[in-house]
Amino acid sequence: MAAAADAQSRPFAQALKEAQSRITAHMEARLGGNDPLHAAMRYAITGGKMLRGFLVLESARLHGVDDDAALEAALAIECIHAYSLVHDDLPCMDDDDLRRGQPTVHKKWDEAMAVLAGDSLQTFAFELLADPKIGPHALVLIRGLAQSSGKDGMVSGQMLDIAAETATTPLDLDQITRLQNRKTGCLISWSATAGAVMAGADEAPLRRYADALGLAFQIADDILDVEGDAAKVGKAVRKDADAGKATFVSLLGLDAAKDRARTLMEQACDALSPYGSAAEALKEAARFVISRDS
Ligand code: GRG
């Protein structure tokens, strides 16, 4: 199996904290510049959980991928994620003033800066992945990120979400699952499989893990929208419920949604069995995703 022989298990909290500080330090090194555009880009990346970057670093560690290459890919996915949030917060999309407890980019600067910061975060992600240190599988990684984030991935999920707001009938469970797989699941899947891709290894176990994790993440997000505390979540809650949007909670009910998230978490953990105890931090990440309060 693909797990590197020397990969050791580490507790999730420690691994996540380490990932956050390494990705932040890498961002500061790779994204210098004193002009407002660079400042807005750094601001957009900062303050999140960096779960996607963590998934990249852990999957890279499991496959013995070089640290410098892994960090480049981890920063790249955080750039794409940050761009999506900056654009999602714009008045023409979800129109949010707060993100991670701070003013959104268009509130702190203006709308033009938010559009431009999002645009350049996206292109910067691909610049990072085109760095020679990514190695011989760079093109697979780049094509995968373009597919996961673009017209058949995250952007199409966002488009389906916007279309659902004006649809005459609410979406059903299959439609919501398809929408969320695209909007959130594709980037999570790219992140969790990035290490295997960079190593040229079998990505199937991590893809199974990510498919379950991505859906569990989204169900947890819908539960947070109903039960969450805005101060902890760092953004407005109950927006979906107030807008009458179909969500996993509205379709399944709160208890069944929690049961489904738990089952998916167990499926995600089971998918990692080929890696043995070396994948403990990824298993803990799945447990965290369904119990998080932000
Ligand atoms: C604008 C092209 C475009 C896409 C936007 C991802 C997305 C598509 C919109 C975000 C809206 C949203 C709240 C989606 C739910 C799942 C999600 C991505 C939550 C935020 O991710 P976390 O919890 O955030 O990982 P942090 O702040 O920790 O980075």
XYZ file of C-alpha atoms and ligand atoms in Angstrom:
323
model
C 0.000 0.000 0.000
C 0.977 3.601 -0.533
C 1.744 4.718 3.034
C 5.370 5.709 3.530
C 6.983 3.320 5.984
C 8.171 6.041 8.351
C 4.904 8.017 8.509
C 3.980 8.335 12.190
C 0.647 9.149 13.769
C 0.264 12.588 15.414
C -2.636 14.099 17.350
C -4.925 16.201 15.154
C -4.912 19.412 17.217
C -1.120 19.566 17.155
C -0.967 18.656 13.469
C -3.569 21.300 12.530
C -1.800 24.020 14.541
C 1.508 23.121 12.934
C -0.085 23.158 9.485
C -1.587 26.605 10.128
C 1.712 28.124 11.230
C 3.726 26.500 8.421
C 1.245 27.596 5.734
C 1.082 31.118 7.206
C 4.895 31.396 7.271
C 5.025 30.110 3.694
C 2.393 32.661 2.657
C 4.477 35.466 4.185
C 7.571 34.236 2.339
C 5.845 33.717 -1.021
C 3.314 36.551 -0.941
C 5.298 39.605 0.136
C 4.499 43.040 -1.234
C 3.359 46.173 0.527
C 0.696 47.310 -1.904
C -3.015 46.990 -1.017
C -3.581 44.079 -3.428
C -0.980 41.895 -1.697
C -2.280 43.005 1.708
C -5.857 42.063 0.737
C -4.690 38.668 -0.561
C -2.839 37.895 2.697
C -5.837 39.112 4.719
C -8.144 36.773 2.775
C -5.955 33.741 3.476
C -5.448 34.522 7.168
C -7.620 33.433 10.087
C -9.301 30.314 8.698
C -8.977 26.767 9.970
C -6.770 25.866 6.956
C -8.355 22.413 6.881
C -7.734 22.003 3.156
C -4.061 22.904 3.517
C -3.837 20.517 6.463
C -5.291 17.708 4.300
C -2.631 18.391 1.659
C 0.190 18.304 4.220
C -1.093 15.126 5.886
C -1.635 13.255 2.619
C 1.837 14.368 1.503
C 3.339 13.169 4.787
C 1.641 9.783 4.392
C 3.353 9.410 1.012
C 6.769 10.745 1.976
C 6.430 13.811 -0.293
C 9.091 16.495 0.080
C 8.043 19.209 2.599
C 8.709 22.148 0.278
C 6.529 20.678 -2.462
C 3.755 19.880 0.021
C 3.767 23.433 1.403
C 3.518 24.905 -2.077
C 0.416 22.780 -2.766
C -1.069 23.521 0.680
C -0.747 27.271 0.122
C -2.198 26.875 -3.387
C -5.417 25.276 -2.108
C -5.762 27.886 0.654
C -5.465 30.576 -2.062
C -8.276 28.984 -4.096
C -10.427 28.567 -0.980
C -9.763 32.195 0.061
C -10.649 33.486 -3.419
C -13.948 31.571 -3.317
C -14.865 33.077 0.049
C -13.904 36.637 -0.984
C -16.078 36.396 -4.096
C -18.877 34.552 -2.271
C -19.063 37.395 0.278
C -19.582 40.079 -2.409
C -22.944 41.877 -2.562
C -23.702 40.238 -5.941
C -23.364 36.787 -4.323
C -24.022 36.035 -0.657
C -23.538 39.632 0.514
C -21.759 39.126 3.844
C -20.073 41.781 5.989
C -18.265 39.367 8.300
C -15.981 36.414 7.659
C -13.947 34.690 10.386
C -15.160 37.414 12.765
C -13.524 40.155 10.660
C -14.860 42.533 8.001
C -15.024 40.843 4.597
C -12.498 42.049 2.010
C -15.007 44.303 0.198
C -15.913 45.914 3.552
C -12.319 46.423 4.667
C -11.277 47.723 1.196
C -13.926 47.933 -1.512
C -15.681 45.737 -4.070
C -13.115 46.323 -6.806
C -10.333 45.217 -4.457
C -12.316 42.089 -3.475
C -12.782 41.115 -7.134
C -9.104 41.718 -7.892
C -7.778 40.007 -4.747
C -9.940 36.959 -5.547
C -8.748 36.938 -9.157
C -5.094 37.121 -8.201
C -5.442 34.524 -5.428
C -6.747 32.160 -8.090
C -3.932 32.763 -10.564
C -1.325 32.733 -7.775
C -2.479 29.220 -6.784
C -1.582 27.922 -10.240
C 1.720 29.816 -10.194
C 2.590 27.973 -6.966
C 1.723 24.583 -8.458
C 3.836 25.301 -11.525
C 6.930 25.634 -9.315
C 9.572 23.064 -10.343
C 9.744 21.724 -6.777
C 6.266 20.173 -7.198
C 7.953 17.520 -9.320
C 6.999 15.260 -12.230
C 3.278 15.026 -11.394
C 2.683 18.801 -11.351
C 0.468 18.770 -14.432
C -1.872 16.165 -12.913
C -2.153 18.355 -9.823
C -2.740 21.515 -11.870
C -5.359 19.926 -14.118
C -7.071 18.445 -11.066
C -7.251 21.829 -9.344
C -8.585 23.529 -12.473
C -11.281 20.846 -12.770
C -12.135 20.869 -9.054
C -12.407 24.635 -8.791
C -13.841 25.541 -12.193
C -16.859 25.070 -14.439
C -17.473 21.427 -13.481
C -16.410 21.857 -9.849
C -16.729 24.633 -7.281
C -17.899 27.380 -9.653
C -20.622 25.139 -11.047
C -21.697 24.291 -7.476
C -21.946 27.999 -6.744
C -23.948 28.507 -9.940
C -26.387 25.715 -8.956
C -26.693 27.287 -5.494
C -27.559 30.690 -6.944
C -30.040 29.140 -9.390
C -31.740 27.300 -6.497
C -32.573 30.650 -4.857
C -35.017 31.522 -7.630
C -36.176 28.002 -8.537
C -39.910 27.375 -8.225
C -39.441 24.047 -6.402
C -36.887 23.439 -3.637
C -34.009 21.065 -4.437
C -34.331 17.432 -3.367
C -31.681 15.395 -1.543
C -29.951 14.158 -4.713
C -29.780 17.663 -6.132
C -28.435 19.140 -2.883
C -25.841 16.366 -2.662
C -24.701 17.032 -6.252
C -24.560 20.775 -5.620
C -22.546 20.420 -2.427
C -20.193 17.825 -3.896
C -19.265 20.413 -6.473
C -19.303 23.500 -4.281
C -17.347 22.091 -1.331
C -16.493 18.443 -1.983
C -14.291 18.893 -5.059
C -11.714 21.091 -3.287
C -11.681 18.802 -0.252
C -11.106 15.848 -2.536
C -8.268 17.574 -4.395
C -6.655 18.439 -1.042
C -6.858 14.968 0.470
C -5.527 13.262 -2.657
C -2.777 15.820 -3.436
C -0.086 13.886 -1.529
C -0.816 10.649 -3.387
C -0.855 12.518 -6.709
C 2.501 14.207 -6.002
C 3.986 10.824 -5.077
C 2.474 9.105 -8.124
C 0.725 6.691 -5.722
C -2.761 5.143 -5.664
C -5.174 7.897 -4.660
C -8.275 5.675 -4.293
C -8.305 5.315 -0.449
C -7.865 9.063 0.061
C -10.533 9.794 -2.546
C -12.997 7.550 -0.663
C -12.012 9.326 2.563
C -12.495 12.745 0.955
C -15.861 11.918 -0.640
C -17.286 11.009 2.756
C -15.495 13.867 4.533
C -16.686 16.494 2.025
C -20.319 15.536 2.478
C -19.951 15.312 6.269
C -18.353 18.785 6.207
C -21.301 20.246 4.322
C -23.913 18.589 6.541
C -22.035 19.957 9.564
C -22.079 23.401 7.914
C -25.875 23.177 7.516
C -26.193 22.076 11.161
C -24.017 25.043 12.208
C -26.286 27.375 10.247
C -29.163 26.192 12.469
C -27.473 25.580 15.808
C -24.298 27.656 15.591
C -23.366 30.735 17.581
C -22.543 33.619 15.196
C -19.765 34.823 17.529
C -17.998 31.452 17.299
C -18.785 30.771 13.635
C -17.459 34.247 12.784
C -20.206 35.015 10.257
C -23.973 35.380 10.129
C -25.888 32.163 10.895
C -29.437 31.018 10.141
C -29.171 32.645 6.687
C -30.208 29.456 4.868
C -33.113 28.751 7.186
C -34.349 32.360 7.005
C -34.085 32.315 3.197
C -36.124 29.079 3.089
C -33.270 27.308 1.244
C -33.270 23.512 1.009
C -30.378 22.146 3.068
C -29.493 18.723 4.493
C -31.152 19.839 7.722
C -34.365 21.052 6.084
C -34.585 17.867 3.989
C -33.539 15.264 6.558
C -34.391 16.950 9.859
C -31.773 17.871 12.466
C -31.395 14.459 14.130
C -31.174 12.498 10.878
C -28.698 15.048 9.514
C -26.506 14.478 12.591
C -26.791 10.689 12.155
C -25.853 10.978 8.485
C -22.823 13.131 9.321
C -21.705 10.546 11.915
C -22.092 7.666 9.442
C -20.083 9.570 6.842
C -17.376 10.288 9.416
C -17.144 6.545 10.133
C -16.965 5.778 6.400
C -14.193 8.372 6.025
C -12.201 6.744 8.851
C -12.735 3.227 7.442
C -11.402 4.353 4.055
C -8.063 5.098 5.712
C -7.499 1.573 7.021
C -4.744 0.843 4.421
C -2.627 3.506 6.139
C -2.992 2.051 9.635
C -2.146 4.275 12.594
C -0.169 6.703 10.401
C -3.507 8.214 9.325
C -4.748 8.927 12.860
C -4.608 12.733 12.380
C -6.781 12.437 9.250
C -9.264 10.273 11.161
C -9.364 12.851 13.943
C -9.907 15.534 11.307
C -13.053 13.696 10.205
C -14.271 13.542 13.815
C -13.493 17.267 14.196
C -15.375 18.183 11.011
C -18.683 16.878 12.371
C -18.240 18.293 15.880
C -16.750 21.718 15.088
C -18.400 24.928 16.311
C -16.859 27.238 13.716
C -17.613 32.465 -5.536
C -16.701 30.907 -7.297
C -17.263 31.105 -5.979
C -17.432 30.034 -5.185
C -17.883 30.112 -3.812
C -17.063 27.711 -1.334
C -18.038 28.667 -1.856
C -18.186 28.740 -3.329
C -18.725 29.499 -1.062
C -18.613 29.525 0.392
C -19.954 29.515 0.993
C -20.048 28.516 2.063
C -20.316 29.026 3.405
C -19.903 27.236 1.789
C -20.015 26.207 2.815
C -18.790 25.423 3.009
C -17.606 26.275 3.222
C -16.707 26.410 2.062
C -17.389 26.819 4.406
C -16.198 27.600 4.723
O -15.088 26.742 4.819
P -14.271 26.584 6.181
O -15.199 26.254 7.310
O -13.768 28.079 6.347
O -13.157 25.639 5.953
P -12.463 28.676 7.046
O -12.871 30.066 7.469
O -12.049 27.837 8.218
O -11.426 28.735 5.976
